[in-house]
PDB file of C-alpha atoms and ligand atoms in Angstrom:
ATOM      1  CA  UNK A  16     -12.949   8.217  27.320  1.00  0.00           C
ATOM      2  CA  UNK A  17     -13.591   5.720  24.556  1.00  0.00           C
ATOM      3  CA  UNK A  18     -10.260   6.343  22.907  1.00  0.00           C
ATOM      4  CA  UNK A  19      -8.053   6.259  25.974  1.00  0.00           C
ATOM      5  CA  UNK A  20      -7.031   2.624  25.378  1.00  0.00           C
ATOM      6  CA  UNK A  21      -6.059   3.524  21.861  1.00  0.00           C
ATOM      7  CA  UNK A  22      -4.110   6.517  23.095  1.00  0.00           C
ATOM      8  CA  UNK A  23      -2.171   4.353  25.549  1.00  0.00           C
ATOM      9  CA  UNK A  24      -1.541   1.817  22.802  1.00  0.00           C
ATOM     10  CA  UNK A  25      -0.320   4.559  20.470  1.00  0.00           C
ATOM     11  CA  UNK A  26       2.070   5.816  23.156  1.00  0.00           C
ATOM     12  CA  UNK A  27       3.419   2.292  23.561  1.00  0.00           C
ATOM     13  CA  UNK A  28       3.873   1.977  19.816  1.00  0.00           C
ATOM     14  CA  UNK A  29       5.825   5.235  19.747  1.00  0.00           C
ATOM     15  CA  UNK A  30       8.022   4.198  22.667  1.00  0.00           C
ATOM     16  CA  UNK A  31       8.694   0.758  21.178  1.00  0.00           C
ATOM     17  CA  UNK A  32       9.413   2.257  17.795  1.00  0.00           C
ATOM     18  CA  UNK A  33      11.835   4.820  19.233  1.00  0.00           C
ATOM     19  CA  UNK A  34      13.560   2.087  21.236  1.00  0.00           C
ATOM     20  CA  UNK A  35      13.808  -0.032  18.108  1.00  0.00           C
ATOM     21  CA  UNK A  36      15.401   2.883  16.252  1.00  0.00           C
ATOM     22  CA  UNK A  37      17.962   3.467  18.972  1.00  0.00           C
ATOM     23  CA  UNK A  38      18.815  -0.243  19.223  1.00  0.00           C
ATOM     24  CA  UNK A  39      19.114  -0.891  15.527  1.00  0.00           C
ATOM     25  CA  UNK A  40      22.911  -0.413  15.447  1.00  0.00           C
ATOM     26  CA  UNK A  41      23.867  -2.112  18.679  1.00  0.00           C
ATOM     27  CA  UNK A  42      21.229  -4.798  18.879  1.00  0.00           C
ATOM     28  CA  UNK A  43      19.409  -5.342  15.596  1.00  0.00           C
ATOM     29  CA  UNK A  44      17.687  -8.484  16.884  1.00  0.00           C
ATOM     30  CA  UNK A  45      16.149  -6.605  19.786  1.00  0.00           C
ATOM     31  CA  UNK A  46      15.185  -3.734  17.488  1.00  0.00           C
ATOM     32  CA  UNK A  47      13.413  -6.173  15.194  1.00  0.00           C
ATOM     33  CA  UNK A  48      11.471  -7.649  18.112  1.00  0.00           C
ATOM     34  CA  UNK A  49      10.493  -4.249  19.511  1.00  0.00           C
ATOM     35  CA  UNK A  50       9.267  -3.177  16.098  1.00  0.00           C
ATOM     36  CA  UNK A  51       7.269  -6.396  15.741  1.00  0.00           C
ATOM     37  CA  UNK A  52       5.607  -5.800  19.095  1.00  0.00           C
ATOM     38  CA  UNK A  53       4.749  -2.245  18.046  1.00  0.00           C
ATOM     39  CA  UNK A  54       3.178  -3.617  14.886  1.00  0.00           C
ATOM     40  CA  UNK A  55       1.191  -6.228  16.808  1.00  0.00           C
ATOM     41  CA  UNK A  56      -0.168  -3.563  19.154  1.00  0.00           C
ATOM     42  CA  UNK A  57      -1.258  -1.447  16.196  1.00  0.00           C
ATOM     43  CA  UNK A  58      -3.097  -4.412  14.673  1.00  0.00           C
ATOM     44  CA  UNK A  59      -4.707  -5.419  17.943  1.00  0.00           C
ATOM     45  CA  UNK A  60      -6.054  -1.935  18.561  1.00  0.00           C
ATOM     46  CA  UNK A  61      -6.636  -1.229  14.864  1.00  0.00           C
ATOM     47  CA  UNK A  62      -4.444   1.835  15.014  1.00  0.00           C
ATOM     48  CA  UNK A  63      -3.258   3.331  11.793  1.00  0.00           C
ATOM     49  CA  UNK A  64       0.416   3.987  12.277  1.00  0.00           C
ATOM     50  CA  UNK A  65       1.801   7.360  11.263  1.00  0.00           C
ATOM     51  CA  UNK A  66       3.758   7.364   8.014  1.00  0.00           C
ATOM     52  CA  UNK A  67       7.185   7.566   9.640  1.00  0.00           C
ATOM     53  CA  UNK A  68       6.418   4.327  11.476  1.00  0.00           C
ATOM     54  CA  UNK A  69       4.521   2.474   8.771  1.00  0.00           C
ATOM     55  CA  UNK A  70       7.195   3.356   6.207  1.00  0.00           C
ATOM     56  CA  UNK A  71       9.763   1.625   8.417  1.00  0.00           C
ATOM     57  CA  UNK A  72       8.192  -1.741   7.725  1.00  0.00           C
ATOM     58  CA  UNK A  73       8.757  -3.524   4.440  1.00  0.00           C
ATOM     59  CA  UNK A  74       5.469  -4.081   2.645  1.00  0.00           C
ATOM     60  CA  UNK A  75       6.735  -7.368   1.259  1.00  0.00           C
ATOM     61  CA  UNK A  76       8.805  -9.208   3.876  1.00  0.00           C
ATOM     62  CA  UNK A  77       7.204  -7.262   6.763  1.00  0.00           C
ATOM     63  CA  UNK A  78      10.531  -6.702   8.452  1.00  0.00           C
ATOM     64  CA  UNK A  79      11.425  -3.596  10.371  1.00  0.00           C
ATOM     65  CA  UNK A  80      13.641  -1.558   8.101  1.00  0.00           C
ATOM     66  CA  UNK A  81      15.274   1.317   9.934  1.00  0.00           C
ATOM     67  CA  UNK A  82      15.242   4.368   7.657  1.00  0.00           C
ATOM     68  CA  UNK A  83      18.656   4.877   6.071  1.00  0.00           C
ATOM     69  CA  UNK A  84      20.073   1.767   7.763  1.00  0.00           C
ATOM     70  CA  UNK A  85      18.109  -1.247   6.553  1.00  0.00           C
ATOM     71  CA  UNK A  86      16.428   0.713   3.803  1.00  0.00           C
ATOM     72  CA  UNK A  87      17.460   3.107   1.123  1.00  0.00           C
ATOM     73  CA  UNK A  88      15.351   6.188   0.773  1.00  0.00           C
ATOM     74  CA  UNK A  89      15.352   8.202  -2.403  1.00  0.00           C
ATOM     75  CA  UNK A  90      13.314  11.202  -3.333  1.00  0.00           C
ATOM     76  CA  UNK A  91      11.868  11.100  -6.803  1.00  0.00           C
ATOM     77  CA  UNK A  92      10.283  13.818  -8.838  1.00  0.00           C
ATOM     78  CA  UNK A  93       7.366  13.881 -11.292  1.00  0.00           C
ATOM     79  CA  UNK A  94       5.325  12.845  -9.443  1.00  0.00           C
ATOM     80  CA  UNK A  95       7.036  13.898  -6.259  1.00  0.00           C
ATOM     81  CA  UNK A  96       7.563  10.736  -4.309  1.00  0.00           C
ATOM     82  CA  UNK A  97       9.644   8.874  -1.783  1.00  0.00           C
ATOM     83  CA  UNK A  98      11.085   5.554  -2.843  1.00  0.00           C
ATOM     84  CA  UNK A  99      12.008   3.155  -0.094  1.00  0.00           C
ATOM     85  CA  UNK A 100      14.045   0.049  -0.858  1.00  0.00           C
ATOM     86  CA  UNK A 101      14.192  -2.772   1.668  1.00  0.00           C
ATOM     87  CA  UNK A 102      17.729  -4.073   2.122  1.00  0.00           C
ATOM     88  CA  UNK A 103      16.473  -7.529   3.150  1.00  0.00           C
ATOM     89  CA  UNK A 104      14.382  -8.417   0.115  1.00  0.00           C
ATOM     90  CA  UNK A 105      15.148  -5.461  -2.206  1.00  0.00           C
ATOM     91  CA  UNK A 106      11.481  -4.651  -2.544  1.00  0.00           C
ATOM     92  CA  UNK A 107      10.944  -1.013  -3.485  1.00  0.00           C
ATOM     93  CA  UNK A 108       7.816   0.867  -2.765  1.00  0.00           C
ATOM     94  CA  UNK A 109       6.842   4.357  -3.583  1.00  0.00           C
ATOM     95  CA  UNK A 110       4.909   6.910  -1.696  1.00  0.00           C
ATOM     96  CA  UNK A 111       3.527   9.777  -3.697  1.00  0.00           C
ATOM     97  CA  UNK A 112       3.701  13.068  -1.875  1.00  0.00           C
ATOM     98  CA  UNK A 113       0.646  14.965  -2.931  1.00  0.00           C
ATOM     99  CA  UNK A 114       0.848  18.702  -2.890  1.00  0.00           C
TER     100      UNK A 114
HETATM  101 ZN1  LIG B 204      11.597  -6.520   2.521  1.00  0.00          ZN
END
């Protein structure tokens, strides 16, 4: 049962992240806070967040960037990659999709 704390923490991260996503239009401030809490939990428990969550945080300004709302996502080819641009600081980062 060593990992049960981590499992509970992961569940909380998922719930917070989903709440943040659903609040992003109506209450962006709350969404930002919920995402920050999710991030803090992941750091406290040293949980590696799944890509769909980790890619929703800007690597530069560390803000929560809701996919398609506060960030622009483009698919690139050669190499096949996802390019995510933060709409707060315009930082673009690339994730190579290995096949
Ligand atoms: Zn940014």
